[in-house]
Amino acid sequence: MADALDSLLEDNILIISKGDTFIATTLQKKLRESGFEVNRAEPTVAAMSEFSDCTKVYIFYMDESSCQDLDTLVYLKDVSIEEEKMVILIGTPDEFHEATKVINKDNLAAHFLRPFDMNSLITKVHELTDVFEQENRKKCILIVDDDVTFLKMVHSWLKEKYRVAIVNSGMQAITWLAKNHADLVLLDYEMPVVDGPEILEMLKSESGTDNIPVFFLTGKSDKDSIQKAIGLRPDRYLLKSIGKSALMEELDKFFIAQKLKK
């Protein structure tokens, strides 16, 4: 029983609203009664940032002005993508329309149109946090490639079995890894500005990322290119022409081998 309670207390929620409105206060009370740790913040980046380290779920109770606050919306968009936090919007149809000009609907955990049923929202939060815990048990793979079509394709292959994050530049990868953990990085060998070898060197030079396994992905299959890539000592070197089943097999073999080493 104690373990279950501890688990719930780790599910921190941040309610974002202008002032302690009746709805926000009541929602905060009911969520606490359901076993969650709940804080409230004004819809400003400074206020929300104070709770960034301990928040898993952001519930934004919008009004006519806050739904158009670009800084607030960009902050929530970023935490949903870069930190894989859950964002729930509450508002009128017009407010939801304005907010989703910035936050893609696909990046929302849920949304509720006012007037909303508070018990339904609390049930949804329980469902989302349960799914979050299940997802966290999966291995996390970061895919880095400037080819967005390739990113989406590989993401679709892996998303059922693994937690998958995608970024389209080397610097985005460094930023993502500064805030998140990856069990494996699939890294495009050739990218503009900062290429794969440079990113690998950066990762190996930092204590927080030096032990993250890296697979190079490349479209070049000539002998010189392969030898050059292998010389940089990635954990694997894969051609981008690899199919879904072959890639899944490579990943399975790698993670099984890692498990056997422990």
Tab-separated table of C-alpha atoms in Angstrom:
chain	number	residue	atom	x	y	z
A	1	MET	CA	0.000	0.000	0.000
A	2	ALA	CA	2.858	2.355	0.862
A	3	ASP	CA	4.527	1.686	-2.500
A	4	ALA	CA	1.299	2.473	-4.333
A	5	LEU	CA	0.929	5.727	-2.416
A	6	ASP	CA	4.550	6.676	-3.132
A	7	SER	CA	3.935	6.015	-6.826
A	8	LEU	CA	0.942	8.346	-6.872
A	9	LEU	CA	2.822	11.058	-5.034
A	10	GLU	CA	5.413	11.038	-7.806
A	11	ASP	CA	2.684	11.983	-10.285
A	12	ASN	CA	3.063	15.740	-9.917
A	13	ILE	CA	0.550	17.942	-11.704
A	14	LEU	CA	0.781	21.651	-12.439
A	15	ILE	CA	-2.468	23.552	-12.933
A	16	ILE	CA	-1.885	26.708	-14.959
A	17	SER	CA	-4.514	29.410	-14.539
A	18	LYS	CA	-4.874	33.149	-14.115
A	19	GLY	CA	-5.452	33.528	-10.394
A	20	ASP	CA	-6.990	31.071	-7.932
A	21	THR	CA	-10.291	30.723	-9.751
A	22	PHE	CA	-13.059	28.597	-8.255
A	23	ILE	CA	-12.623	25.943	-10.963
A	24	ALA	CA	-8.833	25.806	-10.617
A	25	THR	CA	-9.039	25.590	-6.813
A	26	THR	CA	-11.706	22.868	-6.914
A	27	LEU	CA	-9.767	20.867	-9.499
A	28	GLN	CA	-6.614	21.147	-7.408
A	29	LYS	CA	-8.507	19.886	-4.330
A	30	LYS	CA	-10.076	16.932	-6.153
A	31	LEU	CA	-6.792	15.858	-7.745
A	32	ARG	CA	-5.102	15.931	-4.329
A	33	GLU	CA	-7.923	13.812	-2.914
A	34	SER	CA	-7.196	11.335	-5.726
A	35	GLY	CA	-3.598	10.986	-4.522
A	36	PHE	CA	-1.741	13.397	-6.794
A	37	GLU	CA	0.728	16.083	-5.809
A	38	VAL	CA	-0.682	19.297	-7.305
A	39	ASN	CA	0.734	22.802	-7.685
A	40	ARG	CA	-0.672	25.898	-9.381
A	41	ALA	CA	1.120	28.548	-11.419
A	42	GLU	CA	0.255	31.670	-13.352
A	43	PRO	CA	0.481	31.292	-17.167
A	44	THR	CA	3.980	32.765	-17.426
A	45	VAL	CA	7.225	31.027	-18.316
A	46	ALA	CA	8.859	32.179	-15.070
A	47	ALA	CA	6.039	30.805	-12.910
A	48	MET	CA	5.802	27.476	-14.755
A	49	SER	CA	9.574	26.990	-14.774
A	50	GLU	CA	9.657	26.929	-10.971
A	51	PHE	CA	7.915	23.539	-11.092
A	52	SER	CA	9.592	22.099	-14.207
A	53	ASP	CA	11.711	19.501	-12.399
A	54	CYS	CA	8.805	17.954	-10.502
A	55	THR	CA	5.947	18.179	-13.021
A	56	LYS	CA	4.730	15.279	-15.129
A	57	VAL	CA	1.323	16.646	-16.216
A	58	TYR	CA	0.502	20.249	-17.166
A	59	ILE	CA	-3.183	21.235	-17.074
A	60	PHE	CA	-3.720	24.620	-18.722
A	61	TYR	CA	-7.048	26.200	-17.758
A	62	MET	CA	-7.260	28.822	-20.490
A	63	ASP	CA	-9.122	32.083	-20.779
A	64	GLU	CA	-9.592	34.513	-23.658
A	65	SER	CA	-6.199	36.192	-23.237
A	66	SER	CA	-3.972	33.352	-21.987
A	67	CYS	CA	-4.941	31.105	-24.915
A	68	GLN	CA	-3.113	33.593	-27.164
A	69	ASP	CA	-0.034	34.039	-24.958
A	70	LEU	CA	2.719	32.904	-27.311
A	71	ASP	CA	5.417	32.475	-24.638
A	72	THR	CA	3.182	30.241	-22.506
A	73	LEU	CA	2.077	28.122	-25.451
A	74	VAL	CA	5.609	27.710	-26.820
A	75	TYR	CA	6.796	26.647	-23.352
A	76	LEU	CA	4.080	23.978	-23.158
A	77	LYS	CA	4.797	22.854	-26.712
A	78	ASP	CA	8.482	22.469	-25.869
A	79	VAL	CA	7.941	20.460	-22.677
A	80	SER	CA	5.549	18.133	-24.511
A	81	ILE	CA	8.069	17.452	-27.299
A	82	GLU	CA	11.526	17.852	-25.759
A	83	GLU	CA	10.771	16.507	-22.277
A	84	GLU	CA	7.865	14.195	-23.176
A	85	LYS	CA	5.644	15.754	-20.500
A	86	MET	CA	1.855	15.517	-20.780
A	87	VAL	CA	-0.145	18.654	-21.592
A	88	ILE	CA	-3.922	18.923	-21.136
A	89	LEU	CA	-5.859	21.971	-22.352
A	90	ILE	CA	-9.177	23.164	-20.912
A	91	GLY	CA	-11.092	25.927	-22.671
A	92	THR	CA	-13.815	26.989	-25.059
A	93	PRO	CA	-13.746	25.847	-28.700
A	94	ASP	CA	-12.347	29.259	-29.712
A	95	GLU	CA	-9.636	29.133	-27.040
A	96	PHE	CA	-8.686	25.608	-28.075
A	97	HIS	CA	-8.499	26.737	-31.703
A	98	GLU	CA	-6.138	29.593	-30.788
A	99	ALA	CA	-3.899	27.400	-28.619
A	100	THR	CA	-3.534	24.690	-31.250
A	101	LYS	CA	-2.128	27.222	-33.687
A	102	VAL	CA	1.031	26.826	-31.573
A	103	ILE	CA	0.693	23.409	-29.918
A	104	ASN	CA	0.049	20.641	-32.417
A	105	LYS	CA	-3.013	18.590	-31.437
A	106	ASP	CA	-0.913	15.431	-31.787
A	107	ASN	CA	1.336	16.644	-28.958
A	108	LEU	CA	-1.538	17.045	-26.500
A	109	ALA	CA	-2.298	14.306	-23.999
A	110	ALA	CA	-5.955	15.414	-23.914
A	111	HIS	CA	-8.236	18.413	-24.118
A	112	PHE	CA	-11.556	19.277	-22.487
A	113	LEU	CA	-14.039	21.856	-23.726
A	114	ARG	CA	-15.808	24.006	-21.148
A	115	PRO	CA	-18.067	23.283	-19.421
A	116	PHE	CA	-16.283	20.028	-18.563
A	117	ASP	CA	-16.868	17.138	-16.201
A	118	MET	CA	-14.205	17.252	-13.491
A	119	ASN	CA	-14.495	13.549	-12.657
A	120	SER	CA	-13.915	12.635	-16.305
A	121	LEU	CA	-10.765	14.756	-16.326
A	122	ILE	CA	-9.456	13.098	-13.150
A	123	THR	CA	-10.151	9.651	-14.625
A	124	LYS	CA	-8.254	10.686	-17.748
A	125	VAL	CA	-5.276	11.865	-15.690
A	126	HIS	CA	-5.156	8.489	-13.925
A	127	GLU	CA	-5.223	6.717	-17.304
A	128	LEU	CA	-2.471	8.933	-18.702
A	129	THR	CA	-0.151	8.514	-15.727
A	130	ASP	CA	-0.644	4.726	-15.834
A	131	VAL	CA	0.287	4.703	-19.527
A	132	PHE	CA	3.235	6.980	-18.788
A	133	GLU	CA	4.603	4.491	-16.251
A	134	GLN	CA	4.206	1.617	-18.729
A	135	GLU	CA	5.947	3.625	-21.462
A	136	ASN	CA	8.809	4.500	-19.124
A	137	ARG	CA	9.635	0.806	-18.800
A	138	LYS	CA	10.340	0.642	-22.542
A	139	LYS	CA	13.793	1.348	-23.936
A	140	CYS	CA	14.125	4.901	-25.261
A	141	ILE	CA	15.641	5.501	-28.700
A	142	LEU	CA	16.574	8.946	-30.035
A	143	ILE	CA	16.653	9.200	-33.842
A	144	VAL	CA	18.696	12.058	-35.316
A	145	ASP	CA	18.336	12.760	-39.043
A	146	ASP	CA	17.772	15.840	-41.201
A	147	ASP	CA	15.514	13.788	-43.519
A	148	VAL	CA	12.062	14.293	-41.984
A	149	THR	CA	10.486	11.611	-44.190
A	150	PHE	CA	13.031	9.047	-42.979
A	151	LEU	CA	12.488	10.151	-39.362
A	152	LYS	CA	8.744	9.613	-39.590
A	153	MET	CA	9.153	6.239	-41.284
A	154	VAL	CA	11.535	4.830	-38.667
A	155	HIS	CA	9.428	6.336	-35.877
A	156	SER	CA	6.398	4.445	-37.206
A	157	TRP	CA	8.421	1.211	-37.256
A	158	LEU	CA	9.669	1.471	-33.683
A	159	LYS	CA	6.949	3.281	-31.729
A	160	GLU	CA	5.019	0.178	-30.644
A	161	LYS	CA	7.997	-1.517	-28.994
A	162	TYR	CA	10.148	1.435	-27.937
A	163	ARG	CA	9.802	4.977	-26.681
A	164	VAL	CA	10.973	7.017	-29.640
A	165	ALA	CA	12.076	10.652	-29.816
A	166	ILE	CA	12.991	12.316	-33.103
A	167	VAL	CA	15.050	15.438	-33.864
A	168	ASN	CA	16.269	16.738	-37.214
A	169	SER	CA	19.632	18.268	-36.322
A	170	GLY	CA	22.699	17.499	-34.277
A	171	MET	CA	22.272	20.483	-31.973
A	172	GLN	CA	18.661	19.512	-31.273
A	173	ALA	CA	19.990	16.091	-30.265
A	174	ILE	CA	22.462	17.647	-27.813
A	175	THR	CA	19.697	19.835	-26.353
A	176	TRP	CA	17.310	16.880	-26.035
A	177	LEU	CA	19.929	14.683	-24.349
A	178	ALA	CA	20.714	17.433	-21.846
A	179	LYS	CA	17.178	17.031	-20.485
A	180	ASN	CA	16.315	13.408	-21.272
A	181	HIS	CA	17.771	9.914	-21.115
A	182	ALA	CA	18.194	7.706	-24.183
A	183	ASP	CA	19.139	4.030	-24.167
A	184	LEU	CA	20.316	4.302	-27.774
A	185	VAL	CA	20.914	6.997	-30.402
A	186	LEU	CA	20.362	6.296	-34.107
A	187	LEU	CA	22.524	9.007	-35.665
A	188	ASP	CA	22.626	10.089	-39.308
A	189	TYR	CA	26.251	10.093	-40.472
A	190	GLU	CA	25.841	13.023	-42.886
A	191	MET	CA	23.962	16.145	-41.793
A	192	PRO	CA	24.364	19.857	-42.548
A	193	VAL	CA	26.049	22.241	-40.069
A	194	VAL	CA	26.996	19.581	-37.488
A	195	ASP	CA	27.405	16.071	-38.882
A	196	GLY	CA	27.186	12.662	-37.234
A	197	PRO	CA	30.896	12.223	-36.413
A	198	GLU	CA	30.973	15.644	-34.701
A	199	ILE	CA	27.888	14.775	-32.656
A	200	LEU	CA	29.395	11.426	-31.666
A	201	GLU	CA	32.560	13.204	-30.535
A	202	MET	CA	30.496	15.671	-28.490
A	203	LEU	CA	28.543	12.863	-26.827
A	204	LYS	CA	31.685	10.914	-25.949
A	205	SER	CA	33.322	14.013	-24.441
A	206	GLU	CA	30.544	14.683	-21.907
A	207	SER	CA	30.215	12.642	-18.720
A	208	GLY	CA	26.425	12.574	-18.938
A	209	THR	CA	26.317	11.141	-22.464
A	210	ASP	CA	29.629	9.323	-22.922
A	211	ASN	CA	28.100	5.904	-22.223
A	212	ILE	CA	25.074	6.229	-24.526
A	213	PRO	CA	25.314	3.656	-27.344
A	214	VAL	CA	25.266	5.131	-30.863
A	215	PHE	CA	24.361	3.474	-34.165
A	216	PHE	CA	25.432	5.360	-37.292
A	217	LEU	CA	22.890	5.510	-40.121
A	218	THR	CA	24.216	6.242	-43.595
A	219	GLY	CA	23.213	6.108	-47.217
A	220	LYS	CA	26.782	5.414	-48.326
A	221	SER	CA	27.774	1.781	-48.826
A	222	ASP	CA	31.215	2.154	-50.479
A	223	LYS	CA	34.204	0.617	-48.711
A	224	ASP	CA	35.978	3.904	-47.880
A	225	SER	CA	32.868	5.444	-46.279
A	226	ILE	CA	32.185	2.315	-44.231
A	227	GLN	CA	35.777	2.093	-42.982
A	228	LYS	CA	35.782	5.783	-42.059
A	229	ALA	CA	32.541	5.444	-40.078
A	230	ILE	CA	33.682	2.273	-38.308
A	231	GLY	CA	36.939	4.021	-37.419
A	232	LEU	CA	34.937	6.408	-35.231
A	233	ARG	CA	33.898	3.401	-33.142
A	234	PRO	CA	30.109	3.651	-33.073
A	235	ASP	CA	28.324	0.657	-31.543
A	236	ARG	CA	26.881	-0.242	-34.944
A	237	TYR	CA	26.958	1.014	-38.529
A	238	LEU	CA	23.695	0.557	-40.448
A	239	LEU	CA	22.744	1.429	-44.005
A	240	LYS	CA	19.648	3.609	-44.310
A	241	SER	CA	18.326	1.139	-46.868
A	242	ILE	CA	17.765	-1.343	-44.027
A	243	GLY	CA	14.187	-2.588	-43.814
A	244	LYS	CA	11.903	-2.646	-40.799
A	245	SER	CA	12.390	-6.325	-39.896
A	246	ALA	CA	16.190	-6.121	-40.234
A	247	LEU	CA	16.344	-2.972	-38.093
A	248	MET	CA	14.112	-4.498	-35.418
A	249	GLU	CA	16.334	-7.580	-35.393
A	250	GLU	CA	19.472	-5.444	-34.952
A	251	LEU	CA	17.888	-3.545	-32.070
A	252	ASP	CA	16.627	-6.706	-30.373
A	253	LYS	CA	20.047	-8.358	-30.606
A	254	PHE	CA	21.749	-5.250	-29.250
A	255	PHE	CA	19.477	-4.830	-26.219
A	256	ILE	CA	19.587	-8.563	-25.424
A	257	ALA	CA	23.397	-8.463	-25.535
A	258	GLN	CA	23.378	-5.428	-23.233
A	259	LYS	CA	21.116	-7.215	-20.771
A	260	LEU	CA	23.385	-10.273	-20.720
A	261	LYS	CA	26.382	-8.077	-19.879
A	262	LYS	CA	24.749	-6.883	-16.656
